[in-house]
CSV table of C-alpha atoms in Angstrom, one decimal:
chain,number,residue,atom,x,y,z
A,19,UNK,CA,95.6,101.9,82.0
A,20,UNK,CA,94.3,100.2,85.1
A,21,UNK,CA,93.0,102.7,87.7
A,22,UNK,CA,94.0,103.0,91.4
A,23,UNK,CA,91.2,100.8,92.7
A,24,UNK,CA,92.1,98.0,90.2
A,25,UNK,CA,95.8,98.1,91.2
A,26,UNK,CA,95.2,98.1,95.0
A,27,UNK,CA,92.4,95.4,94.9
A,28,UNK,CA,94.5,93.1,92.6
A,29,UNK,CA,97.7,93.4,94.6
A,30,UNK,CA,95.7,92.9,97.8
A,31,UNK,CA,94.2,89.6,96.4
A,32,UNK,CA,97.7,88.5,95.3
A,33,UNK,CA,99.0,89.5,98.7
A,34,UNK,CA,96.6,87.2,100.4
A,35,UNK,CA,98.0,84.4,98.3
A,36,UNK,CA,101.5,85.4,99.2
A,37,UNK,CA,100.6,85.3,102.9
A,38,UNK,CA,99.1,81.9,102.6
A,39,UNK,CA,102.1,80.6,100.7
A,40,UNK,CA,104.4,82.0,103.3
A,41,UNK,CA,102.5,80.2,106.1
A,42,UNK,CA,103.5,76.9,104.5
A,43,UNK,CA,107.0,77.9,103.4
A,44,UNK,CA,108.3,79.7,106.5
A,45,UNK,CA,109.7,77.6,109.3
A,46,UNK,CA,109.0,79.9,112.2
A,47,UNK,CA,107.1,79.3,115.4
A,48,UNK,CA,103.5,80.4,116.1
A,49,UNK,CA,102.1,83.0,116.4
A,50,UNK,CA,104.9,85.0,114.9
A,51,UNK,CA,104.5,83.1,111.6
A,52,UNK,CA,100.9,84.2,111.2
A,53,UNK,CA,101.9,87.8,112.0
A,54,UNK,CA,104.8,87.6,109.5
A,55,UNK,CA,102.5,86.3,106.8
A,56,UNK,CA,99.9,89.0,107.4
A,57,UNK,CA,102.6,91.6,107.2
A,58,UNK,CA,103.9,90.1,103.9
A,59,UNK,CA,100.3,90.2,102.5
A,60,UNK,CA,100.1,93.9,103.5
A,61,UNK,CA,103.5,94.7,101.9
A,62,UNK,CA,102.4,93.1,98.7
A,63,UNK,CA,99.2,95.1,98.7
A,64,UNK,CA,101.1,98.3,99.3
A,65,UNK,CA,103.7,97.6,96.7
A,66,UNK,CA,100.9,97.3,94.2
A,67,UNK,CA,100.5,101.0,94.1
A,68,UNK,CA,104.2,102.0,94.4
A,69,UNK,CA,104.8,102.5,90.7
A,70,UNK,CA,102.2,105.2,90.6
A,71,UNK,CA,104.5,107.4,92.7
A,72,UNK,CA,105.5,108.8,89.3
A,73,UNK,CA,102.0,109.9,88.5
A,74,UNK,CA,102.9,113.5,89.4
A,75,UNK,CA,99.8,114.4,91.2
A,76,UNK,CA,96.3,113.1,92.2
A,77,UNK,CA,95.1,110.3,94.3
A,78,UNK,CA,97.8,107.7,93.5
A,79,UNK,CA,100.7,109.9,94.7
A,80,UNK,CA,98.8,111.2,97.7
A,81,UNK,CA,97.6,107.8,98.9
A,82,UNK,CA,100.9,106.1,98.3
A,83,UNK,CA,103.1,108.7,100.0
A,84,UNK,CA,100.7,108.8,103.0
A,85,UNK,CA,100.7,105.1,103.5
A,86,UNK,CA,104.5,104.8,103.0
A,87,UNK,CA,105.1,107.6,105.5
A,88,UNK,CA,103.1,105.7,108.1
A,89,UNK,CA,104.3,102.2,107.4
A,90,UNK,CA,108.1,102.6,106.9
A,91,UNK,CA,108.8,104.1,110.4
A,92,UNK,CA,106.9,101.2,112.0
A,93,UNK,CA,109.0,98.7,110.1
A,94,UNK,CA,112.2,100.3,111.3
A,95,UNK,CA,111.4,100.3,115.0
A,96,UNK,CA,113.0,96.9,115.5
A,97,UNK,CA,116.2,98.0,113.7
A,98,UNK,CA,116.4,101.2,115.8
A,99,UNK,CA,116.0,99.1,119.0
A,100,UNK,CA,118.9,97.0,117.9
A,101,UNK,CA,120.9,100.2,117.5
A,102,UNK,CA,120.3,101.0,121.1
A,103,UNK,CA,118.1,104.0,120.6
A,104,UNK,CA,115.8,105.1,123.5
A,105,UNK,CA,112.0,105.3,123.2
A,106,UNK,CA,112.2,109.1,122.8
A,107,UNK,CA,114.9,108.8,120.1
A,108,UNK,CA,112.8,106.2,118.2
A,109,UNK,CA,109.8,108.4,118.3
A,110,UNK,CA,111.9,111.3,117.0
A,111,UNK,CA,113.4,109.2,114.2
A,112,UNK,CA,110.0,107.9,113.2
A,113,UNK,CA,108.7,111.5,113.0
A,114,UNK,CA,111.6,112.5,110.8
A,115,UNK,CA,111.2,109.5,108.5
A,116,UNK,CA,107.5,110.3,108.2
A,117,UNK,CA,108.1,114.0,107.3
A,118,UNK,CA,110.9,113.0,104.8
A,119,UNK,CA,108.7,110.5,103.0
A,120,UNK,CA,105.5,112.4,103.2
A,121,UNK,CA,106.9,115.7,101.8
A,122,UNK,CA,110.5,115.1,100.6
A,123,UNK,CA,110.1,111.9,98.6
A,124,UNK,CA,106.7,112.9,97.2
A,125,UNK,CA,108.2,116.2,96.0
A,126,UNK,CA,111.2,114.4,94.4
A,127,UNK,CA,108.8,112.2,92.5
A,128,UNK,CA,106.8,115.2,91.4
A,129,UNK,CA,109.8,117.0,90.1
A,130,UNK,CA,112.2,114.4,88.7
A,131,UNK,CA,110.0,111.5,87.4
A,132,UNK,CA,107.7,111.1,84.4
A,133,UNK,CA,104.8,108.7,84.3
A,134,UNK,CA,105.8,105.3,82.8
A,135,UNK,CA,109.5,106.2,83.0
A,136,UNK,CA,112.1,104.1,84.7
A,137,UNK,CA,110.1,103.9,87.9
A,138,UNK,CA,107.8,101.6,85.8
A,139,UNK,CA,110.5,99.0,85.2
A,140,UNK,CA,111.9,95.7,86.5
A,141,UNK,CA,115.1,97.4,87.9
A,142,UNK,CA,112.8,99.6,90.0
A,143,UNK,CA,110.9,96.6,91.3
A,144,UNK,CA,114.2,94.9,92.3
A,145,UNK,CA,115.3,98.2,94.0
A,146,UNK,CA,112.2,98.4,96.0
A,147,UNK,CA,112.6,94.8,97.1
A,148,UNK,CA,116.2,95.4,98.2
A,149,UNK,CA,115.1,98.6,100.0
A,150,UNK,CA,112.5,96.6,101.9
A,151,UNK,CA,115.2,94.0,102.8
A,152,UNK,CA,117.3,96.8,104.3
A,153,UNK,CA,114.4,98.5,106.1
A,154,UNK,CA,112.9,95.5,107.8
A,155,UNK,CA,115.0,94.0,110.6
A,156,UNK,CA,115.2,90.7,112.4
A,157,UNK,CA,117.5,87.8,112.9
A,158,UNK,CA,115.7,85.4,110.6
A,159,UNK,CA,117.0,85.8,107.0
A,160,UNK,CA,114.2,83.8,105.5
A,161,UNK,CA,111.6,86.1,107.0
A,162,UNK,CA,113.4,89.2,105.6
A,163,UNK,CA,113.6,87.6,102.2
A,164,UNK,CA,109.9,86.7,102.3
A,165,UNK,CA,109.0,90.3,103.1
A,166,UNK,CA,111.2,91.6,100.3
A,167,UNK,CA,109.8,89.1,97.9
A,168,UNK,CA,106.3,90.2,98.8
A,169,UNK,CA,107.2,93.8,97.8
A,170,UNK,CA,108.7,92.6,94.5
A,171,UNK,CA,105.6,90.6,93.7
A,172,UNK,CA,103.2,93.5,94.5
A,173,UNK,CA,105.3,95.9,92.4
A,174,UNK,CA,105.3,93.4,89.4
A,175,UNK,CA,101.5,92.9,89.7
A,176,UNK,CA,101.1,96.6,89.0
A,177,UNK,CA,103.4,96.5,86.0
A,178,UNK,CA,101.7,93.4,84.6
A,179,UNK,CA,98.3,95.0,85.0
A,180,UNK,CA,99.5,98.1,83.1
A,181,UNK,CA,100.6,95.9,80.2
A,182,UNK,CA,97.3,94.0,80.2
A,183,UNK,CA,95.4,97.3,80.0
A,184,UNK,CA,97.6,98.3,77.1
A,185,UNK,CA,96.0,95.5,75.0
A,186,UNK,CA,92.6,96.5,73.5
A,187,UNK,CA,90.2,93.8,72.3
A,188,UNK,CA,87.8,94.7,69.5
A,189,UNK,CA,85.8,91.5,68.9
A,190,UNK,CA,88.3,89.0,67.6
A,191,UNK,CA,90.9,91.6,66.8
A,192,UNK,CA,93.7,92.8,69.2
A,193,UNK,CA,95.1,96.3,69.1
A,194,UNK,CA,98.2,97.3,71.0
A,195,UNK,CA,98.0,100.8,72.5
A,196,UNK,CA,100.9,103.2,72.4
A,197,UNK,CA,101.5,102.5,76.1
A,198,UNK,CA,102.2,98.8,75.5
A,199,UNK,CA,105.7,97.8,76.6
A,200,UNK,CA,106.2,100.9,78.8
A,201,UNK,CA,105.7,99.1,82.1
A,202,UNK,CA,107.7,95.9,82.0
A,203,UNK,CA,111.0,97.1,80.7
A,204,UNK,CA,114.7,97.3,81.6
A,205,UNK,CA,115.5,100.5,79.7
A,206,UNK,CA,113.8,103.8,79.0
A,207,UNK,CA,114.6,105.1,75.6
A,208,UNK,CA,113.6,108.7,76.1
A,209,UNK,CA,116.2,109.6,78.8
A,210,UNK,CA,119.7,108.3,79.2
A,211,UNK,CA,120.1,109.9,82.6
A,212,UNK,CA,117.0,108.2,84.1
A,213,UNK,CA,118.6,104.8,83.1
A,214,UNK,CA,121.9,105.7,84.6
A,215,UNK,CA,120.3,107.0,87.7
A,216,UNK,CA,118.1,103.9,88.1
A,217,UNK,CA,120.9,101.4,87.7
A,218,UNK,CA,123.2,103.4,89.8
A,219,UNK,CA,120.8,103.3,92.7
A,220,UNK,CA,120.2,99.6,92.1
A,221,UNK,CA,124.0,98.9,92.4
A,222,UNK,CA,124.2,100.9,95.6
A,223,UNK,CA,121.3,98.9,97.1
A,224,UNK,CA,122.8,95.6,96.0
A,225,UNK,CA,126.1,96.4,97.7
A,226,UNK,CA,124.2,97.6,100.9
A,227,UNK,CA,122.2,94.4,100.9
A,228,UNK,CA,125.2,92.1,100.4
A,229,UNK,CA,127.0,94.0,103.2
A,230,UNK,CA,124.1,93.4,105.6
A,231,UNK,CA,125.5,91.7,108.7
A,232,UNK,CA,122.8,89.0,108.8
A,233,UNK,CA,123.4,88.1,105.2
A,234,UNK,CA,127.2,88.1,105.6
A,235,UNK,CA,126.9,85.9,108.6
A,236,UNK,CA,124.5,83.5,106.9
A,237,UNK,CA,126.8,83.0,103.9
A,238,UNK,CA,130.0,82.9,106.0
A,239,UNK,CA,131.4,86.2,104.5
A,240,UNK,CA,133.0,87.2,107.8
A,241,UNK,CA,136.8,87.4,107.9
A,242,UNK,CA,138.7,84.2,108.6
A,243,UNK,CA,140.8,84.0,111.8
A,244,UNK,CA,142.7,80.9,110.7
A,245,UNK,CA,146.0,82.8,110.3
A,246,UNK,CA,146.0,84.7,113.5
A,247,UNK,CA,149.0,83.9,115.7
A,248,UNK,CA,148.2,81.5,118.5
A,249,UNK,CA,149.1,83.1,121.9
A,250,UNK,CA,152.0,81.3,123.6
A,251,UNK,CA,151.4,79.8,126.9
A,252,UNK,CA,152.8,81.6,129.9
A,253,UNK,CA,156.1,79.9,131.0
A,254,UNK,CA,156.0,78.8,134.6
A,255,UNK,CA,158.2,80.9,136.8
A,256,UNK,CA,158.4,78.6,139.8
A,257,UNK,CA,161.9,77.5,140.6
A,258,UNK,CA,162.8,73.9,139.7
A,259,UNK,CA,162.5,71.4,142.6
A,260,UNK,CA,165.7,70.7,144.5
A,261,UNK,CA,167.2,67.3,144.7
A,262,UNK,CA,167.5,65.8,148.2
A,263,UNK,CA,170.9,64.2,149.0
């Protein structure tokens, strides 16, 4: 399979392309558009090593969990500001998120995942994209979708590389390794629970994303007020004018 350096360098190169494409696609003013595109490129690069969180130990898990623990709190600062948190509260929340990801999430992946399980799958890639949509904040829906798409693309780059490395060329002959088909998949045949768990999390994330206020406002999902009673006008209490004789 492709090693860590291959995954990170390829996803970074693809991320540069994603950033360039975003510059011409997004309709946002300068210089925020350049910053957004650079962030999208970085998210694509980072997502390229996300699938190896299930490696159990070693450099992929260590490097990925460290970077995630540092990046995710910074992405959530704007959302916390919109929630009205003070600077001290934001600093505390950032520290808690860092500790949770650095130690809690890494330990969960060590204990409850297997390499090339359902974390190496298309539903996992979609889940990461939805999670990115919920983590990043902002009032521009197109920008949030762009960042989420960058995460999905980076994740898929990793899966595609794993499948490419599962094909062995011997001269003109092609031999498929036993790992072929274990990265780009929708179902993991060795564990029913991992499939149920993965799709359950995916459903929760879909519901959370659809319920995001910005998305609901964009697609006019807010409740209609057409049938609310119209307040009656206040009746004048002045006495009627008298008639002069």
